[in-house]
Amino acid sequence: MKLHQILIVAVSIIFLAACSEQTYEPREVNQETDVCQICNMSITHVDYAAQTVLKNGDQIVFDDLGCLIDYILQNGEDDIGASYIRAENSSEWLNIKEAVYVYSKDYWTPMNYGVLAFSAQTEAENYMNEEPGKLLQYEDLLTLNWGVHEH
Amino acid sequence: MWKNIVISIVLLVSLTSGASLGVAATHDHHAPVEFKKPIINTGEKSTLQKLIDATKPGDTLLLEGRVYRGSVSITKPIKIQGVEGTEIHSLSNALTITDSENITLENLVFNVEENAIVANNITNLTLSNIQFLNSNAGLLITDSQQIKLHNLTIEGREGHFKTKNHGVAIYNSQDVTATQSTISNVLDGFYFERVKGIELHENTITNSRYATHFMYSDNMNITGNELTHNMTGFMIMIAKNLMLSDNRIAKNNTLNSLGVYFYDVENVVFQKNKLSENTISMDIQNTKKVIAQHNEFQTNGTVLQVKHSPDFAVTDNQFYGNILTVRSDKERLQLANNFYDDYSGHDYDGDGIGDTPYIATNSFGQWMVKKPVYQYFIESPGVVVLNMMDTEVTGDHQLVVTDETPHSQKQPYKWKWDIDMIQLMMSTIVLAGMLVIRRKLI
């Protein structure tokens, strides 16, 4: 009877652990020590930073959204739990698949890729009223000509 | 006589007391608050601005050896020349130069909270013998051409680079020459973005994030610079057509440090440079047509770290006392005709080239780079055996990089005679003095 109870508890724990959804939270960027995984630049402009949380818990930071997309294109998405980009108009981390993007070659970003992120389309459109650009979704980023690798 | 003197002293004392009493009486009408000089914007132009306004285009404004305060602007072709003691102090940008040509500034000292000089849309701007002391940033130039910077001294404040700005920042410009300048304690010594035509000679940059940082730039000739104690010496990204020669890149060995970093660059000649005591001497990524030749790599952690640069050619260089010669990806790089102090092969035919290939990768070295404490085991029996096993690995292995034609003897050292005449004269005098004293004593 006692062994039976232990077994039930053990199975319940395993079952609950399996059911619990793992979260992949972004971390704060350390300006003194963090460097971009792709281009090696130190991340002094935190407002443009991006990051990826791998399924194994590792967190990789990037100085520019373009470097994050380069990482995804090089390594695939299989090991990625979630990826984040800093919003243009706040200090909020946005999930890159939920954010809305605006591109212009005249927007400044640390690597000059010129893509900015917003939490909603209305915010992006408001921004474009002041600074004209082109509206993009996440899928567009994967095929965008980022330009930096061409000579 | 004495009577007159006494009367004069009494009168003087009484007058002084009266004045003091008068002041005291005035203050008695108010609350005893600490006196602070109010900052009042009267709209009146500063002395320096009046002098600039009074200078005709093409003329020279000679400034006195004193401190000028406030922000001023220049919009016409003039030359401003200071003398010893001429200083410009400001709480915001000190000098704004816009939409003009043929402007020269000489012999000035800036002590400014923000950028000392901001220039936009200028043709032919010359700055020489200028000091930027204790500033958050030095010089910001945009959309300009024919910029000549000579003998600038920029000293940023102490503290981490995240709180600072660039020493010299130039955007969207062309034909920039910077010579014999000294920069320390800033974010990046020279930050150039979208600049075409860069000549950078004999500058010294220390204690900054990147000594030089070039992005989206083209046609650079960079010689004789000394870049030490920075996070990175040369940080060159997305650029074409570079010649870097006779530079000294040393002691860039803090966290994440690199001596030289090339990212997405094309058509580069890197020659006759000396790289020593860097964590990673050269990090090369996504490059095309890069040649490193006749350089000296001495006592670095890793000499070459290479990714996605299969045509990176490293020839006729000398490697001394480094921990690891090469780390690379599967695409590897091209090594040929280099001298390695740890080459253990022989040259039986006497042609100066080793008879067996040099294997540049080293398993233990790779570990040591990841865990520096492993260096304490560097000559232990286990590591010696591991290194011997490494040399038995054939060059066909995916990650092994070899030099098939290593030099078996180092290239002869070229002596440079450089005599300091003052030191020679002083030494001669001291020696003569010692001989005279000796003769008198004996």
Coordinates of C-alpha atoms in Angstrom, one line a residue:
Chain A
M1 CA 0.0 0.0 0.0
K2 CA 2.8 2.4 0.9
L3 CA 4.7 1.6 -2.2
H4 CA 1.5 2.1 -4.2
Q5 CA 1.1 5.6 -2.8
I6 CA 4.7 6.6 -3.5
L7 CA 4.2 5.4 -7.1
I8 CA 1.1 7.5 -7.5
V9 CA 2.9 10.6 -6.1
A10 CA 5.9 10.0 -8.4
V11 CA 3.8 9.6 -11.5
S12 CA 1.7 12.7 -10.6
I13 CA 4.9 14.8 -10.2
I14 CA 6.2 13.5 -13.6
F15 CA 2.9 14.2 -15.2
L16 CA 2.6 17.7 -13.8
A17 CA 6.2 18.5 -14.8
A18 CA 5.5 17.3 -18.3
C19 CA 2.3 19.4 -18.5
S20 CA 3.9 22.6 -17.2
E21 CA 4.7 25.0 -20.0
Q22 CA 8.4 26.2 -20.0
T23 CA 8.8 29.9 -20.3
Y24 CA 11.6 31.7 -22.0
E25 CA 12.0 35.1 -20.4
P26 CA 14.3 37.9 -21.7
R27 CA 17.1 39.2 -19.5
E28 CA 18.5 42.7 -19.1
V29 CA 21.5 43.5 -21.2
N30 CA 24.7 44.3 -19.4
Q31 CA 26.3 47.2 -21.3
E32 CA 29.7 46.6 -19.7
T33 CA 30.1 43.0 -20.7
D34 CA 27.6 41.9 -23.4
V35 CA 28.8 41.7 -27.0
C36 CA 26.7 40.7 -30.1
Q37 CA 26.9 37.0 -30.9
I38 CA 27.1 37.7 -34.6
C39 CA 29.0 40.9 -35.2
N40 CA 31.0 41.1 -31.9
M41 CA 30.1 44.7 -31.2
S42 CA 29.6 45.6 -27.6
I43 CA 26.0 46.4 -26.8
T44 CA 26.1 50.0 -25.7
H45 CA 22.8 51.0 -27.5
V46 CA 20.5 48.9 -25.4
D47 CA 17.4 50.4 -27.1
Y48 CA 18.1 48.5 -30.3
A49 CA 19.2 45.2 -28.6
A50 CA 17.7 41.8 -29.4
Q51 CA 18.1 38.4 -27.7
T52 CA 17.3 34.8 -28.1
V53 CA 16.5 32.3 -25.3
L54 CA 17.4 28.8 -26.3
K55 CA 15.4 25.8 -25.2
N56 CA 18.4 24.7 -23.1
G57 CA 18.2 28.0 -21.2
D58 CA 21.1 29.8 -22.8
Q59 CA 20.6 33.4 -23.6
I60 CA 22.2 35.0 -26.6
V61 CA 22.2 38.8 -27.1
F62 CA 22.6 40.9 -30.3
D63 CA 23.2 44.5 -30.8
D64 CA 20.7 44.8 -33.8
L65 CA 17.7 43.0 -35.0
G66 CA 19.5 42.2 -38.2
C67 CA 22.1 40.2 -36.3
L68 CA 19.4 38.2 -34.6
I69 CA 17.8 37.3 -37.9
D70 CA 21.2 36.4 -39.3
Y71 CA 21.6 34.0 -36.3
I72 CA 18.2 32.5 -37.0
L73 CA 19.0 32.0 -40.7
Q74 CA 22.4 30.4 -39.8
N75 CA 21.2 28.1 -37.1
G76 CA 17.4 27.5 -37.7
E77 CA 14.7 27.9 -35.1
D78 CA 14.6 24.3 -33.7
D79 CA 16.7 25.2 -30.6
I80 CA 15.1 28.6 -30.0
G81 CA 12.6 28.9 -27.2
A82 CA 11.8 32.6 -27.9
S83 CA 13.4 35.7 -29.4
Y84 CA 12.9 39.3 -28.4
I85 CA 13.5 42.8 -29.7
R86 CA 13.4 46.0 -27.8
A87 CA 10.5 48.3 -28.8
E88 CA 11.4 51.5 -30.5
N89 CA 9.3 53.7 -28.3
S90 CA 9.6 52.0 -24.9
S91 CA 12.0 49.8 -22.9
E92 CA 9.7 46.8 -23.4
W93 CA 11.0 43.5 -24.9
L94 CA 8.7 42.3 -27.7
N95 CA 8.5 38.7 -28.9
I96 CA 9.8 39.0 -32.5
K97 CA 6.9 36.9 -33.9
E98 CA 4.3 39.3 -32.4
A99 CA 6.0 42.6 -33.1
V100 CA 5.4 44.9 -36.1
Y101 CA 8.3 46.3 -38.0
V102 CA 9.2 49.4 -39.9
Y103 CA 12.1 49.7 -42.3
S104 CA 13.9 52.6 -43.9
K105 CA 17.5 52.9 -45.0
D106 CA 17.5 56.3 -43.2
Y107 CA 16.7 54.9 -39.8
W108 CA 19.8 54.5 -37.7
T109 CA 20.4 51.3 -35.8
P110 CA 23.8 50.1 -34.5
M111 CA 24.5 48.0 -37.6
N112 CA 22.6 50.4 -39.9
Y113 CA 20.1 47.7 -40.8
G114 CA 17.3 50.2 -40.4
V115 CA 14.6 48.0 -39.0
L116 CA 12.6 49.2 -35.9
A117 CA 10.1 47.2 -33.8
F118 CA 6.7 48.3 -32.4
S119 CA 4.2 46.5 -30.3
A120 CA 1.2 47.4 -32.5
Q121 CA 0.5 48.4 -36.1
T122 CA -1.0 51.7 -35.0
E123 CA 2.2 52.7 -33.2
A124 CA 4.2 51.8 -36.3
E125 CA 2.0 53.8 -38.5
N126 CA 2.2 56.8 -36.1
Y127 CA 6.0 56.6 -36.3
M128 CA 5.9 56.4 -40.1
N129 CA 3.8 59.6 -40.2
E130 CA 6.8 61.4 -38.7
E131 CA 9.6 59.2 -40.3
P132 CA 8.5 57.6 -43.5
G133 CA 9.3 53.9 -43.9
K134 CA 7.9 50.6 -45.0
L135 CA 5.7 48.3 -42.8
L136 CA 7.0 44.7 -42.3
Q137 CA 5.9 41.6 -40.5
Y138 CA 8.1 38.9 -38.9
E139 CA 8.0 36.7 -42.0
D140 CA 9.3 39.6 -44.1
L141 CA 12.4 39.8 -42.0
L142 CA 13.5 36.3 -43.0
T143 CA 13.6 37.3 -46.6
L144 CA 14.6 40.9 -46.3
N145 CA 17.7 42.0 -48.1
W146 CA 19.6 43.2 -45.1
G147 CA 22.3 44.5 -47.4
V148 CA 25.3 44.1 -45.1
H149 CA 26.6 41.0 -46.7
E150 CA 26.7 42.4 -50.2
H151 CA 29.7 44.1 -51.8
Chain B
M1 CA 55.8 112.6 9.4
W2 CA 54.8 109.8 11.8
K3 CA 51.7 111.8 12.7
N4 CA 50.7 111.9 9.1
I5 CA 51.2 108.1 8.6
V6 CA 49.1 107.3 11.7
I7 CA 46.3 109.6 10.5
S8 CA 46.4 107.9 7.1
I9 CA 46.2 104.4 8.7
V10 CA 43.3 105.5 10.9
L11 CA 41.4 107.0 8.0
L12 CA 42.0 103.9 5.9
V13 CA 40.8 101.6 8.6
S14 CA 37.7 103.7 9.2
L15 CA 36.8 103.8 5.6
T16 CA 37.3 100.0 5.2
S17 CA 35.1 99.4 8.3
G18 CA 32.5 101.8 7.0
A19 CA 32.4 99.9 3.7
S20 CA 32.1 96.6 5.5
L21 CA 29.4 98.0 7.7
G22 CA 27.6 99.3 4.7
V23 CA 27.6 95.9 3.0
A24 CA 26.5 94.3 6.3
A25 CA 23.7 96.8 6.6
T26 CA 22.5 96.0 3.1
H27 CA 22.5 92.2 3.8
D28 CA 20.6 92.7 7.0
H29 CA 17.5 93.5 4.8
H30 CA 17.5 90.1 3.3
A31 CA 17.4 86.5 4.6
P32 CA 20.9 85.1 5.0
V33 CA 20.9 82.7 2.0
E34 CA 24.0 81.4 0.3
F35 CA 24.9 83.5 -2.7
K36 CA 24.6 81.8 -6.1
K37 CA 25.3 83.4 -9.4
P38 CA 22.0 83.2 -11.4
I39 CA 22.1 81.8 -15.0
I40 CA 20.2 84.4 -17.0
N41 CA 19.8 84.1 -20.7
T42 CA 19.9 87.7 -21.8
G43 CA 20.1 86.9 -25.4
E44 CA 23.3 88.8 -25.6
K45 CA 26.1 87.4 -27.7
S46 CA 29.2 86.1 -26.0
T47 CA 32.5 87.9 -26.5
L48 CA 33.7 85.2 -28.8
Q49 CA 30.6 85.3 -30.9
K50 CA 30.9 89.1 -31.3
L51 CA 34.5 88.6 -32.4
I52 CA 33.5 85.9 -34.9
D53 CA 30.8 88.1 -36.3
A54 CA 33.2 91.0 -36.7
T55 CA 35.7 88.8 -38.7
K56 CA 35.3 89.2 -42.4
P57 CA 35.2 86.0 -44.6
G58 CA 38.8 84.9 -45.4
D59 CA 40.3 86.8 -42.4
T60 CA 42.0 85.4 -39.4
L61 CA 40.7 86.0 -35.8
L62 CA 43.5 86.0 -33.3
L63 CA 42.3 85.2 -29.8
E64 CA 44.0 86.2 -26.6
G65 CA 45.4 83.8 -24.0
R66 CA 42.2 83.8 -21.8
V67 CA 39.1 81.8 -21.3
Y68 CA 36.1 82.4 -23.6
R69 CA 32.8 81.0 -22.3
G70 CA 29.6 79.9 -24.0
S71 CA 28.5 78.4 -27.3
V72 CA 29.3 80.0 -30.6
S73 CA 28.5 79.4 -34.2
I74 CA 30.5 79.9 -37.4
T75 CA 28.9 80.1 -40.8
K76 CA 31.6 81.7 -43.0
P77 CA 35.1 80.9 -44.1
I78 CA 37.5 82.2 -41.4
K79 CA 40.5 81.1 -39.5
I80 CA 40.5 81.2 -35.7
Q81 CA 43.9 81.1 -34.1
G82 CA 44.6 80.9 -30.4
V83 CA 47.8 81.4 -28.4
E84 CA 49.0 79.7 -25.2
G85 CA 46.2 80.0 -22.7
T86 CA 43.3 80.4 -25.2
E87 CA 40.5 78.2 -23.8
I88 CA 36.8 77.8 -24.7
H89 CA 34.5 76.6 -21.9
S90 CA 30.9 75.6 -22.4
L91 CA 28.1 73.6 -20.8
S92 CA 26.8 72.5 -24.2
N93 CA 28.3 72.2 -27.7
A94 CA 31.0 74.9 -27.8
L95 CA 31.5 75.5 -31.5
T96 CA 28.9 74.8 -34.2
I97 CA 30.1 75.1 -37.7
T98 CA 27.5 74.9 -40.5
D99 CA 27.2 75.3 -44.3
S100 CA 30.5 76.8 -45.1
E101 CA 34.0 76.2 -46.5
N102 CA 37.6 76.9 -45.8
I103 CA 37.5 77.0 -42.0
T104 CA 40.6 76.6 -39.9
L105 CA 41.0 76.3 -36.2
E106 CA 44.4 76.3 -34.5
N107 CA 45.9 76.3 -31.0
L108 CA 42.7 76.1 -29.0
V109 CA 41.8 74.3 -25.8
F110 CA 38.2 73.1 -25.2
N111 CA 36.7 72.2 -21.9
V112 CA 33.1 71.3 -22.7
E113 CA 30.3 69.1 -21.3
E114 CA 29.0 67.9 -24.7
N115 CA 30.7 67.8 -28.2
A116 CA 33.4 70.5 -28.3
I117 CA 33.0 71.0 -32.0
V118 CA 29.9 70.1 -34.2
A119 CA 30.3 70.6 -37.9
N120 CA 27.8 70.0 -40.7
N121 CA 28.1 70.5 -44.5
I122 CA 31.6 71.9 -44.5
T123 CA 34.1 71.8 -47.4
N124 CA 37.8 72.1 -46.3
L125 CA 37.8 72.0 -42.5
T126 CA 41.2 72.1 -40.9
L127 CA 41.8 71.6 -37.1
S128 CA 45.3 71.5 -35.8
N129 CA 46.9 71.7 -32.3
I130 CA 43.6 71.5 -30.5
Q131 CA 43.0 70.0 -27.1
F132 CA 39.7 68.6 -25.9
L133 CA 40.1 68.2 -22.1
N134 CA 37.7 66.4 -19.7
S135 CA 35.0 66.3 -22.4
N136 CA 32.2 63.8 -22.8
A137 CA 32.9 63.9 -26.5
G138 CA 35.3 65.7 -28.9
L139 CA 34.3 66.2 -32.4
L140 CA 31.2 65.4 -34.5
I141 CA 31.3 66.0 -38.2
T142 CA 28.5 65.2 -40.7
D143 CA 28.0 65.5 -44.4
S144 CA 31.4 67.2 -45.0
Q145 CA 34.5 66.8 -47.2
Q146 CA 38.2 67.6 -47.1
I147 CA 38.6 67.3 -43.4
K148 CA 42.1 67.6 -42.0
L149 CA 42.8 66.8 -38.3
H150 CA 46.3 67.3 -37.0
N151 CA 47.7 67.0 -33.5
L152 CA 44.5 66.8 -31.7
T153 CA 44.5 65.8 -28.0
I154 CA 41.3 64.3 -26.7
E155 CA 41.2 63.2 -23.1
G156 CA 37.9 61.8 -21.9
R157 CA 36.9 61.3 -18.3
E158 CA 37.7 58.2 -16.2
G159 CA 35.0 55.6 -16.1
H160 CA 33.4 52.8 -18.1
F161 CA 33.0 53.4 -21.9
K162 CA 29.2 53.0 -21.7
T163 CA 29.0 56.4 -20.2
K164 CA 31.1 58.1 -22.9
N165 CA 30.9 59.2 -26.5
H166 CA 33.3 59.1 -29.4
G167 CA 36.5 61.1 -29.6
V168 CA 36.1 61.9 -33.3
A169 CA 32.9 60.9 -34.9
I170 CA 32.4 61.5 -38.7
Y171 CA 29.4 60.5 -40.7
N172 CA 28.5 60.6 -44.4
S173 CA 31.7 62.4 -45.4
Q174 CA 34.7 62.1 -47.6
D175 CA 38.4 62.7 -47.8
V176 CA 39.3 62.7 -44.1
T177 CA 43.0 62.9 -42.9
A178 CA 43.9 62.5 -39.3
T179 CA 47.5 62.7 -38.2
Q180 CA 49.6 62.6 -35.0
S181 CA 46.6 62.9 -32.6
T182 CA 46.4 61.4 -29.2
I183 CA 43.1 60.1 -27.8
S184 CA 42.3 58.4 -24.6
N185 CA 39.4 57.4 -22.4
V186 CA 36.5 57.8 -24.9
L187 CA 34.0 55.3 -26.4
D188 CA 35.7 55.0 -29.8
G189 CA 38.8 57.0 -30.7
F190 CA 37.8 57.5 -34.3
Y191 CA 34.3 56.5 -35.3
F192 CA 33.7 56.8 -39.1
E193 CA 30.4 55.8 -40.7
R194 CA 29.9 56.0 -44.4
V195 CA 33.1 57.9 -45.0
K196 CA 35.0 57.6 -48.3
G197 CA 38.7 58.3 -48.4
I198 CA 40.4 58.0 -45.0
E199 CA 44.0 58.7 -44.3
L200 CA 45.0 57.9 -40.7
H201 CA 48.6 58.2 -39.8
E202 CA 50.7 58.2 -36.6
N203 CA 47.9 58.5 -34.1
T204 CA 48.0 57.1 -30.6
I205 CA 44.8 55.8 -29.0
T206 CA 44.5 54.2 -25.6
N207 CA 42.1 53.2 -22.9
S208 CA 39.0 53.3 -25.1
R209 CA 36.4 50.8 -26.3
Y210 CA 37.5 50.7 -29.9
A211 CA 40.6 52.7 -30.8
T212 CA 39.3 52.9 -34.4
H213 CA 35.8 51.9 -35.5
F214 CA 34.9 52.1 -39.2
M215 CA 31.6 51.1 -40.7
Y216 CA 30.3 51.3 -44.3
S217 CA 33.5 53.0 -45.3
D218 CA 35.7 52.8 -48.3
N219 CA 39.3 53.5 -49.4
M220 CA 41.4 53.7 -46.3
N221 CA 45.1 54.1 -45.8
I222 CA 46.1 53.5 -42.2
T223 CA 49.7 53.6 -41.2
G224 CA 52.0 54.1 -38.2
N225 CA 49.3 54.2 -35.5
E226 CA 49.7 53.0 -32.0
L227 CA 46.6 51.3 -30.5
T228 CA 47.2 50.0 -27.0
H229 CA 45.1 49.1 -23.9
N230 CA 41.8 49.3 -25.7
M231 CA 39.0 46.8 -25.8
T232 CA 39.7 46.5 -29.5
G233 CA 42.4 48.1 -31.7
F234 CA 41.0 48.1 -35.2
M235 CA 37.2 47.4 -35.5
I236 CA 36.4 47.5 -39.2
M237 CA 33.0 46.4 -40.4
I238 CA 31.4 46.4 -43.8
A239 CA 34.2 48.2 -45.6
K240 CA 36.3 47.9 -48.8
N241 CA 39.7 48.7 -50.0
L242 CA 41.9 49.0 -47.0
M243 CA 45.7 49.3 -46.5
L244 CA 46.9 48.9 -43.0
S245 CA 50.6 49.0 -42.4
D246 CA 53.3 49.6 -39.8
N247 CA 50.7 49.9 -37.0
R248 CA 51.4 48.7 -33.4
I249 CA 48.4 47.0 -31.8
A250 CA 49.2 45.8 -28.3
K251 CA 47.9 45.0 -24.9
N252 CA 44.2 45.0 -26.0
N253 CA 43.5 42.2 -23.5
T254 CA 40.5 43.0 -21.3
L255 CA 37.2 41.1 -21.5
N256 CA 36.1 40.5 -25.1
S257 CA 39.2 42.1 -26.4
L258 CA 40.5 41.8 -30.0
G259 CA 43.6 43.4 -31.6
V260 CA 42.0 43.6 -35.0
Y261 CA 38.5 42.7 -36.0
F262 CA 37.4 42.6 -39.7
Y263 CA 33.7 41.9 -40.3
D264 CA 32.4 41.7 -43.8
V265 CA 35.3 43.6 -45.3
E266 CA 36.8 43.2 -48.8
N267 CA 40.1 43.9 -50.5
V268 CA 42.4 44.4 -47.5
V269 CA 46.2 44.4 -47.3
F270 CA 47.4 44.1 -43.7
Q271 CA 51.2 44.3 -43.6
K272 CA 54.2 45.1 -41.5
N273 CA 52.1 45.5 -38.3
K274 CA 53.2 44.4 -34.9
L275 CA 50.6 42.7 -32.7
S276 CA 51.5 41.7 -29.2
E277 CA 49.8 40.8 -25.9
N278 CA 46.3 40.8 -27.3
T279 CA 43.7 38.3 -26.1
I280 CA 42.9 37.6 -29.8
S281 CA 45.3 39.2 -32.2
M282 CA 43.1 39.1 -35.3
D283 CA 39.4 38.0 -35.6
I284 CA 38.3 37.7 -39.2
Q285 CA 34.7 37.1 -40.2
N286 CA 32.9 37.1 -43.6
T287 CA 35.8 38.6 -45.5
K288 CA 37.0 38.5 -49.1
K289 CA 40.4 39.1 -50.5
V290 CA 42.2 39.8 -47.2
I291 CA 46.0 39.4 -47.1
A292 CA 48.1 39.5 -44.0
Q293 CA 51.8 39.6 -44.8
H294 CA 55.1 40.5 -43.1
N295 CA 53.5 41.1 -39.7
E296 CA 54.9 40.1 -36.3
F297 CA 52.6 38.3 -33.9
Q298 CA 54.1 38.1 -30.5
T299 CA 52.8 36.8 -27.2
N300 CA 49.1 36.9 -28.0
G301 CA 46.5 34.5 -26.7
T302 CA 45.1 33.4 -30.0
V303 CA 46.7 34.8 -33.1
L304 CA 44.1 34.2 -35.8
Q305 CA 40.4 33.4 -35.2
V306 CA 38.7 33.0 -38.6
K307 CA 35.1 32.4 -39.7
H308 CA 33.7 32.3 -43.2
S309 CA 36.9 33.6 -44.8
P310 CA 38.4 30.8 -46.8
D311 CA 40.5 33.0 -49.0
F312 CA 42.1 34.9 -46.1
A313 CA 45.8 34.6 -47.0
V314 CA 48.5 34.7 -44.2
T315 CA 51.9 34.7 -45.7
D316 CA 55.5 35.7 -44.7
N317 CA 54.6 36.6 -41.1
Q318 CA 56.4 35.8 -37.9
F319 CA 54.8 34.1 -34.9
Y320 CA 56.6 34.2 -31.5
G321 CA 55.4 33.0 -28.1
N322 CA 51.7 32.9 -28.8
I323 CA 49.4 30.4 -27.1
L324 CA 47.4 29.3 -30.1
T325 CA 48.2 30.1 -33.7
V326 CA 44.8 29.5 -35.4
R327 CA 41.2 28.8 -34.6
S328 CA 38.9 28.5 -37.6
D329 CA 35.8 27.0 -38.9
K330 CA 35.6 24.3 -41.6
E331 CA 36.2 26.8 -44.3
R332 CA 39.7 27.4 -42.9
L333 CA 42.2 29.9 -44.2
Q334 CA 45.5 30.0 -46.3
L335 CA 48.8 29.8 -44.4
A336 CA 52.1 29.9 -46.3
N337 CA 55.7 30.8 -45.8
N338 CA 55.4 32.0 -42.2
F339 CA 57.9 31.5 -39.4
Y340 CA 56.6 29.8 -36.2
D341 CA 58.8 29.6 -33.1
D342 CA 57.1 26.3 -32.1
Y343 CA 57.8 24.6 -35.4
S344 CA 59.6 21.3 -34.6
G345 CA 60.3 20.1 -38.2
H346 CA 63.6 20.0 -40.0
D347 CA 65.1 21.5 -43.2
Y348 CA 67.4 18.8 -44.5
D349 CA 67.6 20.2 -48.0
G350 CA 68.6 23.6 -46.7
D351 CA 66.2 25.6 -48.8
G352 CA 64.9 27.6 -45.8
I353 CA 61.5 25.8 -45.9
G354 CA 60.7 23.1 -43.4
D355 CA 60.4 19.6 -44.8
T356 CA 57.2 18.8 -43.0
P357 CA 54.0 21.0 -42.7
Y358 CA 53.4 23.1 -39.6
I359 CA 50.1 22.3 -37.9
A360 CA 48.7 25.6 -36.7
T361 CA 45.8 24.2 -34.6
N362 CA 46.4 22.7 -31.2
S363 CA 43.9 20.9 -29.1
F364 CA 45.3 22.0 -25.8
G365 CA 45.7 25.6 -27.0
Q366 CA 42.0 25.6 -27.9
W367 CA 41.1 24.5 -24.4
M368 CA 43.5 27.0 -22.9
V369 CA 41.8 29.8 -24.7
K370 CA 38.5 28.8 -23.2
K371 CA 39.9 28.1 -19.7
P372 CA 43.1 30.3 -19.1
V373 CA 43.9 28.4 -15.9
Y374 CA 44.9 25.4 -18.1
Q375 CA 48.1 27.3 -18.9
Y376 CA 49.6 25.9 -15.7
F377 CA 49.7 22.5 -17.3
I378 CA 51.3 23.6 -20.6
E379 CA 54.4 21.5 -20.3
S380 CA 53.0 18.7 -18.3
P381 CA 53.6 15.2 -19.6
G382 CA 50.0 14.7 -20.6
V383 CA 49.9 17.9 -22.6
V384 CA 53.2 17.1 -24.3
V385 CA 51.8 13.7 -25.4
L386 CA 48.6 15.5 -26.6
N387 CA 50.7 17.9 -28.7
M388 CA 52.7 15.1 -30.1
M389 CA 49.5 13.4 -31.1
D390 CA 48.3 16.6 -32.7
T391 CA 51.3 16.6 -35.0
E392 CA 50.5 13.1 -36.2
V393 CA 47.1 14.2 -37.4
T394 CA 47.0 14.6 -41.1
G395 CA 46.1 17.9 -42.8
D396 CA 43.0 16.3 -44.2
H397 CA 41.1 16.7 -40.9
Q398 CA 38.2 19.1 -41.1
L399 CA 39.5 21.6 -38.5
V400 CA 43.2 21.2 -38.9
V401 CA 45.0 24.2 -40.5
T402 CA 48.5 23.7 -41.8
D403 CA 51.2 25.7 -43.4
E404 CA 52.8 23.4 -46.0
T405 CA 55.8 25.7 -46.5
P406 CA 56.9 27.0 -43.0
H407 CA 60.1 29.0 -42.8
S408 CA 62.6 27.0 -40.8
Q409 CA 64.5 30.1 -39.7
K410 CA 63.2 33.4 -38.6
Q411 CA 63.8 36.4 -40.8
P412 CA 66.8 38.5 -39.9
Y413 CA 66.0 41.4 -37.6
K414 CA 66.4 44.8 -39.2
W415 CA 68.2 47.1 -36.8
K416 CA 67.0 50.6 -36.6
W417 CA 69.4 53.2 -35.3
D418 CA 67.6 55.9 -33.4
I419 CA 69.9 58.0 -31.3
D420 CA 68.6 60.4 -28.7
M421 CA 71.1 63.2 -28.8
I422 CA 70.1 64.8 -25.5
Q423 CA 70.4 61.5 -23.7
L424 CA 73.8 60.9 -25.4
M425 CA 75.1 64.3 -24.4
M426 CA 73.9 63.9 -20.8
S427 CA 75.5 60.5 -20.5
T428 CA 78.8 61.8 -21.9
I429 CA 78.8 64.6 -19.4
V430 CA 78.1 62.3 -16.5
L431 CA 80.8 59.9 -17.7
A432 CA 83.3 62.7 -18.0
G433 CA 82.3 64.0 -14.6
M434 CA 82.9 60.6 -13.1
L435 CA 86.3 60.4 -14.7
V436 CA 87.3 63.8 -13.3
I437 CA 86.1 62.9 -9.8
R438 CA 88.0 59.6 -10.0
R439 CA 91.2 61.3 -11.0
K440 CA 90.9 63.8 -8.2
L441 CA 90.2 61.2 -5.6
I442 CA 93.2 59.0 -6.6

